Amino acid sequence: MTTVTPASTTPATAVSAAALAALRADLVGLLGERGVSADERTRARASVDEATMSPILSAQLPLGLADLVAYPASADDVAATLQAAVRHGVPVTTRGKGTGNYGQGIPLHGGLVLDTSRARAVVEVGDGWITAEAGASMVALEQAAAAAGQQLWMYPSTAQSTIGGFLSGGSGGTGSIAHGSNWQGFVTALDVALPGSDQLLHVEGDEAQPFVHTYGTAGVIARATVRLEPLQEWRAVYASFPTFEDALVAVRTLRGLDPVPRLVSADRPEVAATLPSDTAIPDDRASLRAIIDDVVLDEARALVEQAGGTVSDVREGLQQTTKVSMLSYNHPIWWLKRNTPDTEYFHVEVGGEALIDRIAEVEAVYPGGMLHIEAAHVGPIGMLTAPYTGAEDVYAGYPVLRELGVRVHSPHQYYVDHGVEELVALKQRTDPEGLLNPGHVIDPSLVVSGGSTASAQPVVPGFGK
């Protein structure tokens, strides 16, 4: 199985020093001296994300280095900054907090990194919706919603990430058991900056969805309106079990509560022992963490006990539920990697009922395999981790997992692999010069389910070159 060869950090037509100098002068005039930087360390920091979660991607780093970094402080400044870069023919990679795990925010062809984190205004909270600029953190949105007696449909496990970053590079998280992925109705409207226009494009409903989870390759999200729902009384629930198999039973039964949990995560003792120290997470037992509505707390406790477990603690408040969120999805694997430095781990994103029904076979696909599991919108999902022995060994496991009935998504590539044909058609209209995050879209015919490719070279003109 092959993967895309890393794109050159030099575009087909290199940006001249004169163009970069002229762009910097324009950006200083637009944003002020503190709104743009050519400092080498600043550029280096703005050119990486959490791609180091993947040893396959880590071996390819550095994949690119920004020539300039700009910090627009409003949605309108985002549009103006993009237009300045376009006038000088400089490629643009948009960035939030840089918490993505797939290299999607790395400027493969240098140019300008457009950092949206200073455009962080929460514009308005309405009945069932909230509007914020791209750099507003998901925590800020959740707090603003709570003050109005509401809550976000969902927010990612990295709760301090930005709304623009989550919509551009994320997919789901806390709340996804009820509402699925962030392209499934979460977004009601976007204001998008496009090359060649000083005005933000306002799109709503179905017209907004094509800009979601596309890594800023077809347009730069400058402002977003997303769905809220009535606030619930959530509790952070910690439970432990003698075995991981017991915890899996509870993952399945807790998923059936009504109202459904906002989150249910579980880990083997070996992974739980690497999480931040907490009396509610014993080192020698499988750990389950959940966010449960108070009205079904007693029922949840009974389901845990029926599965052979014990509820260790129940905690109240947004700070406590956010803490549980930060121990879900990729985060347990991050802690495992951090706290076992003598072993290099990789992970594969997996899904399906086989994660519970055939757990021994699933984990046996990779020697030393361990599953982190999440209750999800349609069946369980998880991160299957194991000691890393080489890229080919990782890829060789994908068809074996599929034979077991497991859905596979590879976290070891930096190109979009969701709705690629539609994205290519959109990008040809919105970014014909290929200046938006070049290298992160490849020919759709090369994208194979699971994140592998049928060829070693991306060939879409202006996209992968």
PDB file of C-alpha atoms in Angstrom, residues 155-329:
ATOM      1  CA  TYR A 155     -17.427  20.548  20.502  1.00  0.00           C
ATOM      2  CA  PRO A 156     -14.095  18.765  19.902  1.00  0.00           C
ATOM      3  CA  SER A 157     -12.018  16.958  22.499  1.00  0.00           C
ATOM      4  CA  THR A 158      -9.491  19.796  22.290  1.00  0.00           C
ATOM      5  CA  ALA A 159     -12.015  22.226  23.724  1.00  0.00           C
ATOM      6  CA  GLN A 160      -9.746  25.258  23.456  1.00  0.00           C
ATOM      7  CA  SER A 161      -9.537  24.876  19.664  1.00  0.00           C
ATOM      8  CA  THR A 162     -11.206  27.522  17.504  1.00  0.00           C
ATOM      9  CA  ILE A 163     -14.564  27.275  15.763  1.00  0.00           C
ATOM     10  CA  GLY A 164     -12.871  27.935  12.419  1.00  0.00           C
ATOM     11  CA  GLY A 165     -10.289  25.230  13.061  1.00  0.00           C
ATOM     12  CA  PHE A 166     -12.907  22.733  14.234  1.00  0.00           C
ATOM     13  CA  LEU A 167     -15.095  23.303  11.194  1.00  0.00           C
ATOM     14  CA  SER A 168     -12.158  23.269   8.768  1.00  0.00           C
ATOM     15  CA  GLY A 169     -10.180  20.321  10.123  1.00  0.00           C
ATOM     16  CA  GLY A 170     -12.205  18.558  12.816  1.00  0.00           C
ATOM     17  CA  SER A 171     -15.123  16.178  12.601  1.00  0.00           C
ATOM     18  CA  GLY A 172     -16.863  15.592  15.941  1.00  0.00           C
ATOM     19  CA  GLY A 173     -16.478  15.135  19.664  1.00  0.00           C
ATOM     20  CA  THR A 174     -18.564  15.808  22.760  1.00  0.00           C
ATOM     21  CA  GLY A 175     -22.194  15.777  21.609  1.00  0.00           C
ATOM     22  CA  SER A 176     -21.566  13.612  18.557  1.00  0.00           C
ATOM     23  CA  ILE A 177     -23.457  10.656  20.039  1.00  0.00           C
ATOM     24  CA  ALA A 178     -26.629  12.668  19.441  1.00  0.00           C
ATOM     25  CA  HIS A 179     -25.601  14.804  16.465  1.00  0.00           C
ATOM     26  CA  GLY A 180     -22.933  12.992  14.442  1.00  0.00           C
ATOM     27  CA  SER A 181     -20.188  14.868  12.591  1.00  0.00           C
ATOM     28  CA  ASN A 182     -19.796  18.618  12.208  1.00  0.00           C
ATOM     29  CA  TRP A 183     -20.903  18.501   8.563  1.00  0.00           C
ATOM     30  CA  GLN A 184     -24.242  16.886   9.478  1.00  0.00           C
ATOM     31  CA  GLY A 185     -26.377  19.939  10.181  1.00  0.00           C
ATOM     32  CA  PHE A 186     -24.259  21.559  12.905  1.00  0.00           C
ATOM     33  CA  VAL A 187     -23.410  24.533  10.682  1.00  0.00           C
ATOM     34  CA  THR A 188     -26.291  26.815   9.683  1.00  0.00           C
ATOM     35  CA  ALA A 189     -24.296  29.618   8.025  1.00  0.00           C
ATOM     36  CA  LEU A 190     -20.759  30.671   7.152  1.00  0.00           C
ATOM     37  CA  ASP A 191     -19.067  33.859   6.045  1.00  0.00           C
ATOM     38  CA  VAL A 192     -16.196  32.757   3.823  1.00  0.00           C
ATOM     39  CA  ALA A 193     -13.263  34.725   2.426  1.00  0.00           C
ATOM     40  CA  LEU A 194     -12.477  33.808  -1.180  1.00  0.00           C
ATOM     41  CA  PRO A 195      -9.642  34.812  -3.508  1.00  0.00           C
ATOM     42  CA  GLY A 196     -10.574  37.731  -5.742  1.00  0.00           C
ATOM     43  CA  SER A 197     -13.231  39.302  -3.521  1.00  0.00           C
ATOM     44  CA  ASP A 198     -12.978  41.914  -0.783  1.00  0.00           C
ATOM     45  CA  GLN A 199     -16.405  40.875   0.503  1.00  0.00           C
ATOM     46  CA  LEU A 200     -17.151  37.807   2.593  1.00  0.00           C
ATOM     47  CA  LEU A 201     -19.366  35.253   0.875  1.00  0.00           C
ATOM     48  CA  HIS A 202     -22.393  34.435   3.042  1.00  0.00           C
ATOM     49  CA  VAL A 203     -23.685  30.882   2.613  1.00  0.00           C
ATOM     50  CA  GLU A 204     -26.412  29.079   4.531  1.00  0.00           C
ATOM     51  CA  GLY A 205     -27.689  25.544   4.995  1.00  0.00           C
ATOM     52  CA  ASP A 206     -26.647  23.099   2.284  1.00  0.00           C
ATOM     53  CA  GLU A 207     -24.537  25.750   0.575  1.00  0.00           C
ATOM     54  CA  ALA A 208     -22.372  26.053   3.699  1.00  0.00           C
ATOM     55  CA  GLN A 209     -21.607  22.349   4.120  1.00  0.00           C
ATOM     56  CA  PRO A 210     -19.055  22.022   1.252  1.00  0.00           C
ATOM     57  CA  PHE A 211     -16.711  24.389   3.122  1.00  0.00           C
ATOM     58  CA  VAL A 212     -16.732  22.186   6.253  1.00  0.00           C
ATOM     59  CA  HIS A 213     -13.849  19.733   6.854  1.00  0.00           C
ATOM     60  CA  THR A 214     -11.970  20.866   3.754  1.00  0.00           C
ATOM     61  CA  TYR A 215      -8.846  22.286   5.469  1.00  0.00           C
ATOM     62  CA  GLY A 216      -9.418  25.795   4.100  1.00  0.00           C
ATOM     63  CA  THR A 217      -8.651  24.611   0.574  1.00  0.00           C
ATOM     64  CA  ALA A 218     -11.781  26.076  -1.046  1.00  0.00           C
ATOM     65  CA  GLY A 219     -12.329  29.135   1.127  1.00  0.00           C
ATOM     66  CA  VAL A 220     -11.313  30.645   4.459  1.00  0.00           C
ATOM     67  CA  ILE A 221     -14.009  30.463   7.144  1.00  0.00           C
ATOM     68  CA  ALA A 222     -14.066  33.925   8.746  1.00  0.00           C
ATOM     69  CA  ARG A 223     -17.328  33.719  10.703  1.00  0.00           C
ATOM     70  CA  ALA A 224     -19.660  30.830  11.533  1.00  0.00           C
ATOM     71  CA  THR A 225     -23.160  30.245  12.857  1.00  0.00           C
ATOM     72  CA  VAL A 226     -23.715  26.855  14.474  1.00  0.00           C
ATOM     73  CA  ARG A 227     -26.570  25.152  16.257  1.00  0.00           C
ATOM     74  CA  LEU A 228     -27.437  25.294  19.940  1.00  0.00           C
ATOM     75  CA  GLU A 229     -29.961  23.289  21.944  1.00  0.00           C
ATOM     76  CA  PRO A 230     -31.499  23.714  25.416  1.00  0.00           C
ATOM     77  CA  LEU A 231     -28.979  23.405  28.245  1.00  0.00           C
ATOM     78  CA  GLN A 232     -28.932  20.094  30.084  1.00  0.00           C
ATOM     79  CA  GLU A 233     -27.683  19.318  33.593  1.00  0.00           C
ATOM     80  CA  TRP A 234     -24.638  17.267  32.740  1.00  0.00           C
ATOM     81  CA  ARG A 235     -22.514  15.273  35.174  1.00  0.00           C
ATOM     82  CA  ALA A 236     -18.965  14.022  34.706  1.00  0.00           C
ATOM     83  CA  VAL A 237     -19.092  10.319  35.581  1.00  0.00           C
ATOM     84  CA  TYR A 238     -15.997   8.208  36.261  1.00  0.00           C
ATOM     85  CA  ALA A 239     -16.237   4.426  36.484  1.00  0.00           C
ATOM     86  CA  SER A 240     -13.747   1.564  36.602  1.00  0.00           C
ATOM     87  CA  PHE A 241     -13.972  -2.128  35.701  1.00  0.00           C
ATOM     88  CA  PRO A 242     -11.970  -5.288  36.378  1.00  0.00           C
ATOM     89  CA  THR A 243     -11.503  -5.835  32.635  1.00  0.00           C
ATOM     90  CA  PHE A 244     -11.753  -3.785  29.453  1.00  0.00           C
ATOM     91  CA  GLU A 245     -14.288  -6.262  28.113  1.00  0.00           C
ATOM     92  CA  ASP A 246     -16.578  -5.358  31.049  1.00  0.00           C
ATOM     93  CA  ALA A 247     -16.157  -1.675  30.202  1.00  0.00           C
ATOM     94  CA  LEU A 248     -17.146  -2.381  26.582  1.00  0.00           C
ATOM     95  CA  VAL A 249     -20.474  -3.760  27.770  1.00  0.00           C
ATOM     96  CA  ALA A 250     -21.113  -0.495  29.619  1.00  0.00           C
ATOM     97  CA  VAL A 251     -20.123   1.574  26.562  1.00  0.00           C
ATOM     98  CA  ARG A 252     -22.853  -0.177  24.598  1.00  0.00           C
ATOM     99  CA  THR A 253     -25.571  -0.004  27.257  1.00  0.00           C
ATOM    100  CA  LEU A 254     -24.879   3.595  28.297  1.00  0.00           C
ATOM    101  CA  ARG A 255     -25.242   4.575  24.638  1.00  0.00           C
ATOM    102  CA  GLY A 256     -28.910   3.569  24.934  1.00  0.00           C
ATOM    103  CA  LEU A 257     -29.809   6.018  27.712  1.00  0.00           C
ATOM    104  CA  ASP A 258     -32.527   8.583  27.006  1.00  0.00           C
ATOM    105  CA  PRO A 259     -31.459  11.363  26.910  1.00  0.00           C
ATOM    106  CA  VAL A 260     -28.294  10.003  25.363  1.00  0.00           C
ATOM    107  CA  PRO A 261     -24.935  10.778  26.990  1.00  0.00           C
ATOM    108  CA  ARG A 262     -22.877  13.624  25.631  1.00  0.00           C
ATOM    109  CA  LEU A 263     -19.762  11.418  25.743  1.00  0.00           C
ATOM    110  CA  VAL A 264     -18.714   7.888  26.724  1.00  0.00           C
ATOM    111  CA  SER A 265     -15.013   6.873  26.535  1.00  0.00           C
ATOM    112  CA  ALA A 266     -13.153   3.822  27.816  1.00  0.00           C
ATOM    113  CA  ASP A 267      -9.585   2.503  27.968  1.00  0.00           C
ATOM    114  CA  ARG A 268      -7.595  -0.523  29.033  1.00  0.00           C
ATOM    115  CA  PRO A 269      -5.691  -0.232  32.339  1.00  0.00           C
ATOM    116  CA  GLU A 270      -2.404   0.156  30.442  1.00  0.00           C
ATOM    117  CA  VAL A 271      -3.706   3.303  28.728  1.00  0.00           C
ATOM    118  CA  ALA A 272      -5.631   4.602  31.743  1.00  0.00           C
ATOM    119  CA  ALA A 273      -2.435   4.466  33.811  1.00  0.00           C
ATOM    120  CA  THR A 274      -0.846   7.048  31.491  1.00  0.00           C
ATOM    121  CA  LEU A 275      -3.666   9.600  31.844  1.00  0.00           C
ATOM    122  CA  PRO A 276      -3.263  12.562  34.228  1.00  0.00           C
ATOM    123  CA  SER A 277      -3.315  11.334  37.812  1.00  0.00           C
ATOM    124  CA  ASP A 278      -6.847  11.212  39.236  1.00  0.00           C
ATOM    125  CA  THR A 279      -8.262   9.229  42.147  1.00  0.00           C
ATOM    126  CA  ALA A 280     -11.247   8.349  39.961  1.00  0.00           C
ATOM    127  CA  ILE A 281      -8.968   6.608  37.409  1.00  0.00           C
ATOM    128  CA  PRO A 282      -7.295   3.638  39.160  1.00  0.00           C
ATOM    129  CA  ASP A 283      -4.088   2.475  37.484  1.00  0.00           C
ATOM    130  CA  ASP A 284      -4.936  -1.213  37.626  1.00  0.00           C
ATOM    131  CA  ARG A 285      -8.504  -1.158  36.236  1.00  0.00           C
ATOM    132  CA  ALA A 286     -10.150  -0.327  32.949  1.00  0.00           C
ATOM    133  CA  SER A 287     -11.423   3.253  32.963  1.00  0.00           C
ATOM    134  CA  LEU A 288     -14.691   4.675  31.649  1.00  0.00           C
ATOM    135  CA  ARG A 289     -15.452   8.393  31.587  1.00  0.00           C
ATOM    136  CA  ALA A 290     -18.822   9.776  30.546  1.00  0.00           C
ATOM    137  CA  ILE A 291     -20.914  12.933  30.452  1.00  0.00           C
ATOM    138  CA  ILE A 292     -24.397  11.933  31.583  1.00  0.00           C
ATOM    139  CA  ASP A 293     -27.635  13.896  32.004  1.00  0.00           C
ATOM    140  CA  ASP A 294     -28.529  14.168  35.685  1.00  0.00           C
ATOM    141  CA  VAL A 295     -32.031  12.805  35.070  1.00  0.00           C
ATOM    142  CA  VAL A 296     -30.621   9.375  34.115  1.00  0.00           C
ATOM    143  CA  LEU A 297     -27.704   9.323  36.534  1.00  0.00           C
ATOM    144  CA  ASP A 298     -29.200   6.540  38.677  1.00  0.00           C
ATOM    145  CA  GLU A 299     -29.938   4.469  35.576  1.00  0.00           C
ATOM    146  CA  ALA A 300     -26.372   5.014  34.371  1.00  0.00           C
ATOM    147  CA  ARG A 301     -24.984   3.869  37.711  1.00  0.00           C
ATOM    148  CA  ALA A 302     -27.095   0.707  37.518  1.00  0.00           C
ATOM    149  CA  LEU A 303     -25.837  -0.058  34.002  1.00  0.00           C
ATOM    150  CA  VAL A 304     -22.228   0.347  35.137  1.00  0.00           C
ATOM    151  CA  GLU A 305     -22.806  -2.020  38.044  1.00  0.00           C
ATOM    152  CA  GLN A 306     -24.612  -4.566  35.833  1.00  0.00           C
ATOM    153  CA  ALA A 307     -21.492  -4.629  33.646  1.00  0.00           C
ATOM    154  CA  GLY A 308     -19.340  -5.399  36.684  1.00  0.00           C
ATOM    155  CA  GLY A 309     -18.043  -1.893  37.245  1.00  0.00           C
ATOM    156  CA  THR A 310     -18.025   0.711  39.982  1.00  0.00           C
ATOM    157  CA  VAL A 311     -18.802   4.408  39.705  1.00  0.00           C
ATOM    158  CA  SER A 312     -15.720   6.112  41.134  1.00  0.00           C
ATOM    159  CA  ASP A 313     -16.973   9.693  41.161  1.00  0.00           C
ATOM    160  CA  VAL A 314     -19.638  12.061  39.852  1.00  0.00           C
ATOM    161  CA  ARG A 315     -18.675  15.715  39.361  1.00  0.00           C
ATOM    162  CA  GLU A 316     -20.680  18.815  38.473  1.00  0.00           C
ATOM    163  CA  GLY A 317     -19.941  21.893  36.424  1.00  0.00           C
ATOM    164  CA  LEU A 318     -18.676  22.884  32.990  1.00  0.00           C
ATOM    165  CA  GLN A 319     -15.053  22.693  34.099  1.00  0.00           C
ATOM    166  CA  GLN A 320     -15.492  19.063  35.148  1.00  0.00           C
ATOM    167  CA  THR A 321     -17.344  17.963  32.008  1.00  0.00           C
ATOM    168  CA  THR A 322     -14.773  19.733  29.846  1.00  0.00           C
ATOM    169  CA  LYS A 323     -12.049  17.793  31.670  1.00  0.00           C
ATOM    170  CA  VAL A 324     -13.766  14.548  30.660  1.00  0.00           C
ATOM    171  CA  SER A 325     -13.954  15.807  27.081  1.00  0.00           C
ATOM    172  CA  MET A 326     -10.203  16.403  27.159  1.00  0.00           C
ATOM    173  CA  LEU A 327      -9.693  12.702  27.967  1.00  0.00           C
ATOM    174  CA  SER A 328     -11.532  11.481  24.884  1.00  0.00           C
ATOM    175  CA  TYR A 329     -10.893  10.753  21.192  1.00  0.00           C
TER     176      TYR A 329
END
